[in-house]
């Protein structure tokens, strides 16, 4: 349907901007996308690409109104969606391309990394399994004697190292491998955190705070080696982890200008603490009205039945409370005043009272007022199926003519 509409509206579209498209009684805006792409109101933040065809870690962010590759297609370096990508990056001998490589690649200096942080090195060539990177930055199956630690096993907190001396007059002998303290890992794994905080090798990107104590939507991003609040504590505006957040202001603490009143919305939380939003000054409403941040653009009135074809627009204004309706004077009343009927009408001679009736799907259902129509008009005659009403004027001299008569023919 969208492709058909885009084709029909091609004269209105320039450089793939939003096109104004009319379908039936509705006018809406849609985006016409390039080949192999589709328009999404809520697209992914991690669109599959030739660089990263299978994103494993992605945020829950919603990219609004965007053209993205259809299923089975990937965005290449030319910003085009294709069904097959060019071959992966070519790597040197004994290496292989990895979309998420390790931060601790085995090397001749450290062939058996004991402890390694969970960092992802994206799109990198690394040594194949069973190979080690030497001092010449080449992946080899076996390291020179004295450079590779071999079968040396070091205890936790240490790693195998070989000191390569400066050889001034060959031949030179190399010292045997030895275990040395891993000072870098000690510093990273055992930091001193402030009060009410703990060290985490992989912390959350959405730490609970007094401003947002219960993060519902969060990325899966790993914050490496960070101090964060202990469970049950929240980070306040001063950057400290506290067990109880300071109470927010209430309407008693602010003064609104004339014509406005204080309003404080209440938020219900799944778990404590539950900080409330600050109070705000909103327009002062009349009797039986209340201020709403997202009211309907088609408020029901006594002038006519509720308009079923209404936009989803949010209107900030005073509107009638539930159970009330706006009358012709603009006031919100519990019930619309009843209109006059033909029983209340007195028509002059030669006319009769007529009142059309409107059937409503739901109340209120205001009726049109009664009117006086000529007694000889077709308005007072109901014809059977297959016939229509016409006014017959007899042929006579004007001064002696009887009034015309409405008949079904």
XYZ file of C-alpha atoms in Angstrom:
409
model
C 0.000 0.000 0.000
C 2.787 2.435 0.968
C 4.777 1.700 -2.195
C 1.686 2.389 -4.286
C 1.083 5.675 -2.487
C 4.744 6.672 -2.805
C 4.597 6.011 -6.545
C 1.424 8.065 -6.828
C 2.985 10.932 -4.889
C 6.339 10.927 -6.694
C 5.744 14.440 -8.050
C 5.538 15.760 -4.483
C 8.715 14.003 -3.305
C 12.202 15.447 -3.623
C 15.348 13.748 -2.288
C 13.239 11.162 -0.421
C 11.684 13.639 2.009
C 8.426 12.946 3.826
C 5.596 12.893 1.283
C 2.086 14.126 2.005
C -0.188 11.287 0.913
C -3.987 11.218 0.828
C -5.842 7.904 1.198
C -9.624 8.136 1.360
C -10.588 10.716 3.971
C -7.227 10.541 5.754
C -4.147 12.603 5.000
C -0.932 11.361 6.554
C 2.809 11.633 6.116
C 4.893 8.649 5.089
C 8.481 8.333 3.969
C 9.297 6.783 0.630
C 12.425 4.661 1.084
C 15.183 3.619 -1.359
C 15.247 0.084 -2.819
C 15.596 -2.809 -0.344
C 14.570 -0.535 2.540
C 11.349 -0.161 4.512
C 9.839 2.648 6.560
C 9.663 1.927 10.314
C 7.967 4.084 12.934
C 10.241 2.480 15.551
C 13.500 1.250 14.035
C 16.434 -0.470 15.713
C 19.514 1.432 16.885
C 21.682 -1.452 15.641
C 20.779 -1.965 11.995
C 22.566 -5.005 10.471
C 25.445 -3.883 8.275
C 28.289 -5.408 6.318
C 30.580 -4.195 9.086
C 28.459 -5.843 11.796
C 25.873 -8.192 10.198
C 24.735 -9.775 13.476
C 24.664 -7.210 16.311
C 24.627 -9.214 19.538
C 24.654 -6.354 22.050
C 22.274 -3.491 21.301
C 20.387 -0.768 23.142
C 16.584 -0.809 23.399
C 16.472 2.664 21.866
C 13.665 3.375 19.378
C 14.756 5.249 16.214
C 11.597 7.087 15.126
C 10.364 7.301 11.518
C 13.393 5.927 9.684
C 14.167 3.945 6.543
C 16.097 0.766 7.350
C 17.204 -2.332 5.432
C 14.599 -5.046 4.904
C 15.128 -8.444 6.519
C 17.964 -10.303 4.803
C 19.669 -7.093 3.612
C 22.680 -5.274 5.052
C 23.851 -1.645 4.837
C 27.243 -1.396 3.132
C 29.899 1.338 3.230
C 28.076 3.189 0.425
C 24.969 3.501 2.644
C 23.064 1.091 0.375
C 21.136 -2.012 1.462
C 22.456 -5.153 -0.264
C 21.589 -8.836 0.078
C 25.226 -9.949 0.118
C 28.280 -8.126 1.409
C 31.768 -8.102 0.012
C 34.161 -10.596 1.518
C 35.383 -9.807 5.004
C 38.572 -7.878 5.489
C 41.610 -9.856 4.357
C 44.072 -10.611 7.128
C 47.782 -11.512 7.095
C 48.962 -15.113 7.272
C 47.892 -17.111 10.341
C 45.357 -14.401 11.273
C 41.567 -14.225 11.017
C 39.052 -11.401 11.005
C 36.890 -11.032 14.136
C 33.968 -8.676 14.546
C 34.503 -8.816 18.321
C 38.075 -9.696 19.192
C 39.663 -10.222 22.595
C 41.574 -7.493 24.434
C 44.143 -10.102 25.548
C 45.438 -11.751 22.390
C 47.931 -14.557 23.139
C 51.482 -13.457 22.404
C 54.973 -14.796 22.763
C 55.416 -12.474 25.730
C 52.171 -13.687 27.368
C 50.885 -16.845 25.642
C 48.392 -17.734 28.385
C 46.590 -14.583 29.589
C 45.148 -15.543 32.954
C 42.886 -12.588 33.674
C 41.379 -10.394 30.986
C 38.687 -7.706 30.995
C 35.531 -8.362 28.993
C 36.315 -5.666 26.429
C 35.287 -6.218 22.804
C 37.804 -5.094 20.162
C 35.573 -4.594 17.083
C 36.564 -5.603 13.538
C 40.159 -6.670 14.041
C 42.592 -9.256 12.647
C 43.925 -11.542 15.372
C 46.022 -14.697 15.534
C 44.270 -17.955 14.758
C 43.919 -20.534 17.510
C 47.314 -22.134 18.277
C 49.291 -19.102 17.039
C 50.999 -16.329 19.002
C 51.909 -12.753 18.116
C 55.673 -12.222 18.330
C 57.755 -9.075 18.757
C 57.664 -8.509 14.980
C 53.825 -8.297 15.125
C 53.531 -11.590 13.224
C 51.453 -14.617 14.223
C 53.659 -17.692 14.574
C 53.004 -21.292 15.628
C 56.062 -21.421 17.903
C 57.943 -18.674 19.646
C 61.781 -18.386 19.860
C 63.412 -19.963 22.898
C 63.305 -17.588 25.799
C 60.489 -15.519 24.256
C 57.631 -17.993 24.727
C 56.833 -19.037 28.270
C 56.032 -22.567 27.120
C 54.536 -24.698 29.873
C 55.306 -22.222 32.651
C 52.225 -21.850 34.897
C 52.013 -18.754 37.101
C 49.860 -18.338 40.200
C 46.946 -15.839 40.260
C 48.115 -12.240 40.444
C 51.245 -12.957 38.378
C 52.011 -13.609 34.737
C 54.848 -15.138 32.754
C 57.397 -12.716 31.332
C 60.757 -12.907 29.620
C 63.303 -10.114 29.697
C 65.063 -9.759 26.364
C 68.455 -8.111 26.976
C 70.080 -5.721 24.569
C 72.582 -7.803 22.623
C 75.667 -5.714 21.899
C 77.975 -8.534 20.752
C 76.296 -11.719 19.369
C 75.712 -14.446 20.151
C 73.618 -13.623 23.211
C 71.893 -16.043 25.559
C 68.300 -15.378 26.636
C 67.207 -15.608 30.275
C 64.583 -18.206 31.229
C 60.924 -17.133 31.648
C 59.777 -16.039 35.105
C 56.549 -15.116 36.909
C 56.169 -11.432 37.788
C 53.382 -9.610 39.718
C 50.477 -8.386 37.609
C 50.411 -4.859 39.058
C 48.045 -3.556 36.403
C 45.363 -6.120 37.187
C 45.846 -5.574 40.926
C 45.151 -1.879 40.521
C 42.116 -2.490 38.290
C 40.575 -5.266 40.369
C 41.075 -3.853 43.855
C 40.391 -0.100 43.794
C 39.257 1.893 46.794
C 35.620 2.991 46.304
C 33.819 5.787 48.217
C 31.324 5.020 50.980
C 28.300 2.867 50.008
C 29.898 1.906 46.687
C 31.346 -1.350 45.340
C 33.781 -2.064 42.532
C 32.403 -3.801 39.442
C 34.387 -5.182 36.519
C 31.256 -4.869 34.363
C 28.940 -2.212 35.758
C 25.540 -1.130 34.482
C 25.124 1.887 32.198
C 21.922 2.798 34.072
C 22.903 3.092 37.714
C 19.864 3.750 39.980
C 19.721 7.380 41.089
C 17.424 9.683 43.020
C 16.324 11.154 39.693
C 15.607 7.724 38.172
C 15.518 5.052 40.907
C 13.975 2.337 38.717
C 15.475 2.423 35.200
C 13.041 0.442 33.047
C 14.812 0.710 29.674
C 18.594 0.388 29.669
C 21.382 -0.514 27.257
C 23.411 -3.691 27.650
C 26.603 -1.647 27.566
C 29.220 -2.849 30.073
C 30.947 -0.075 32.040
C 34.364 -1.625 32.728
C 36.078 -1.334 36.142
C 33.860 1.214 37.859
C 32.653 2.054 41.364
C 28.846 2.007 41.630
C 26.255 2.241 44.414
C 25.638 -0.833 46.546
C 22.219 -2.549 46.214
C 19.582 -0.453 48.002
C 21.532 2.803 47.524
C 20.979 5.571 44.991
C 23.282 8.229 43.551
C 22.086 11.737 44.411
C 22.691 15.065 42.674
C 26.006 15.464 44.559
C 27.343 12.183 43.166
C 27.052 10.378 46.509
C 25.362 7.021 47.115
C 22.587 7.428 49.690
C 20.021 5.036 51.104
C 17.202 7.602 51.197
C 16.711 10.398 48.695
C 15.805 13.887 49.868
C 12.092 14.660 49.690
C 11.134 16.766 46.702
C 9.238 20.053 46.874
C 5.457 20.126 47.257
C 2.831 22.717 46.353
C 3.351 24.245 49.807
C 6.833 25.312 48.749
C 5.954 27.301 45.608
C 3.811 30.368 44.854
C 1.954 30.534 41.538
C 1.091 33.768 39.762
C -2.466 35.041 39.464
C -4.664 32.949 37.172
C -2.703 29.741 37.807
C -2.794 27.075 40.503
C -0.258 24.531 41.732
C -0.555 20.961 40.507
C 1.569 17.970 41.462
C 1.293 14.715 39.570
C 1.792 11.478 41.477
C 4.028 8.675 40.213
C 3.514 5.135 41.495
C 6.731 3.110 41.661
C 7.202 -0.641 41.715
C 9.820 -0.362 44.441
C 11.092 2.336 46.794
C 12.290 5.029 46.822
C 9.708 6.761 44.675
C 10.742 10.394 44.055
C 7.904 12.524 42.755
C 8.095 15.093 39.948
C 8.303 18.734 41.029
C 5.035 20.685 41.310
C 4.127 23.032 38.480
C 1.816 26.024 38.027
C -1.036 25.372 35.580
C -3.949 27.552 34.405
C -6.775 27.886 36.923
C -9.916 26.171 35.594
C -13.605 27.042 35.969
C -16.193 25.044 37.885
C -16.447 21.355 36.905
C -13.244 21.671 34.835
C -9.742 20.294 35.312
C -6.417 20.999 33.635
C -4.926 18.164 31.574
C -1.526 17.874 29.872
C -2.938 15.625 27.144
C -6.623 16.318 26.561
C -8.734 15.475 23.527
C -8.930 17.895 20.607
C -12.623 16.960 20.175
C -14.232 17.674 23.543
C -17.961 16.655 23.587
C -20.468 19.538 23.698
C -24.232 20.000 23.857
C -24.162 21.501 20.355
C -23.826 18.129 18.712
C -22.930 14.476 19.189
C -19.358 13.431 19.892
C -17.165 13.669 16.793
C -15.897 10.144 16.115
C -13.342 11.281 13.502
C -10.844 12.995 15.794
C -7.058 13.357 15.764
C -4.750 11.815 18.372
C -3.446 15.290 19.158
C -2.624 16.088 22.808
C -4.143 19.409 23.927
C -2.950 21.211 27.080
C -6.036 23.025 28.394
C -8.895 23.060 30.886
C -11.558 20.510 29.964
C -14.756 19.207 31.554
C -14.315 16.675 34.333
C -15.555 13.119 33.849
C -19.386 13.057 33.889
C -19.730 16.658 32.668
C -20.309 18.141 29.198
C -19.811 21.651 27.807
C -23.069 23.498 27.017
C -23.740 26.277 24.494
C -22.598 28.934 26.985
C -19.223 27.238 27.453
C -19.911 25.912 30.946
C -19.454 22.293 32.012
C -22.807 20.841 33.121
C -23.899 17.401 34.269
C -26.738 17.261 31.706
C -27.531 19.184 28.536
C -30.755 21.283 28.625
C -33.644 19.674 26.795
C -34.598 21.424 23.556
C -38.078 22.496 22.518
C -40.461 20.085 20.798
C -43.470 20.588 18.518
C -45.657 20.498 21.648
C -44.104 23.812 22.661
C -44.490 25.411 19.222
C -47.418 27.486 17.951
C -47.416 27.798 14.170
C -49.416 30.396 12.231
C -52.307 29.316 9.988
C -51.213 27.521 6.825
C -48.105 26.065 8.496
C -47.403 22.986 10.595
C -44.652 22.096 13.068
C -41.926 19.743 11.894
C -38.877 18.425 13.800
C -36.273 16.091 12.313
C -34.905 13.427 14.641
C -31.217 12.491 14.922
C -30.228 9.010 16.108
C -26.921 8.999 18.030
C -24.636 6.066 18.803
C -23.975 7.359 22.313
C -25.182 10.157 24.531
C -25.528 13.087 24.615
C -27.722 13.333 21.511
C -28.979 16.926 21.081
C -31.880 17.286 18.624
C -32.419 20.079 16.083
C -35.053 22.678 17.028
C -38.611 22.384 15.641
C -39.605 24.641 12.732
C -42.871 25.747 11.105
C -43.221 24.755 7.427
C -46.058 25.409 4.926
C -48.855 22.876 5.364
C -48.985 22.362 1.595
C -45.285 21.613 1.218
C -43.850 18.151 0.649
C -42.193 18.385 4.047
C -45.490 17.251 5.596
C -46.103 14.354 3.200
C -44.536 10.895 3.395
C -44.717 8.964 0.144
C -44.706 5.162 -0.179
C -41.716 3.465 -1.835
C -41.468 4.132 -5.558
C -43.281 7.481 -5.450
C -42.193 11.059 -4.934
C -43.974 14.176 -3.727
C -44.776 17.161 -5.972
C -46.906 20.253 -5.320
C -49.893 20.373 -7.736
C -51.201 23.881 -8.575
C -54.714 23.811 -10.110
C -55.365 25.751 -13.327
C -57.612 28.701 -12.455
C -57.793 32.435 -12.339
C -55.481 33.784 -9.623
C -58.159 35.346 -7.465
C -60.217 32.138 -7.328
C -57.418 29.551 -6.969
C -57.465 27.184 -3.998
C -54.133 26.597 -2.271
C -51.772 24.121 -3.993
C -51.881 20.519 -2.798
C -48.900 18.198 -2.175
C -49.438 14.778 -3.766
C -47.467 11.573 -4.217
C -47.022 10.551 -7.849
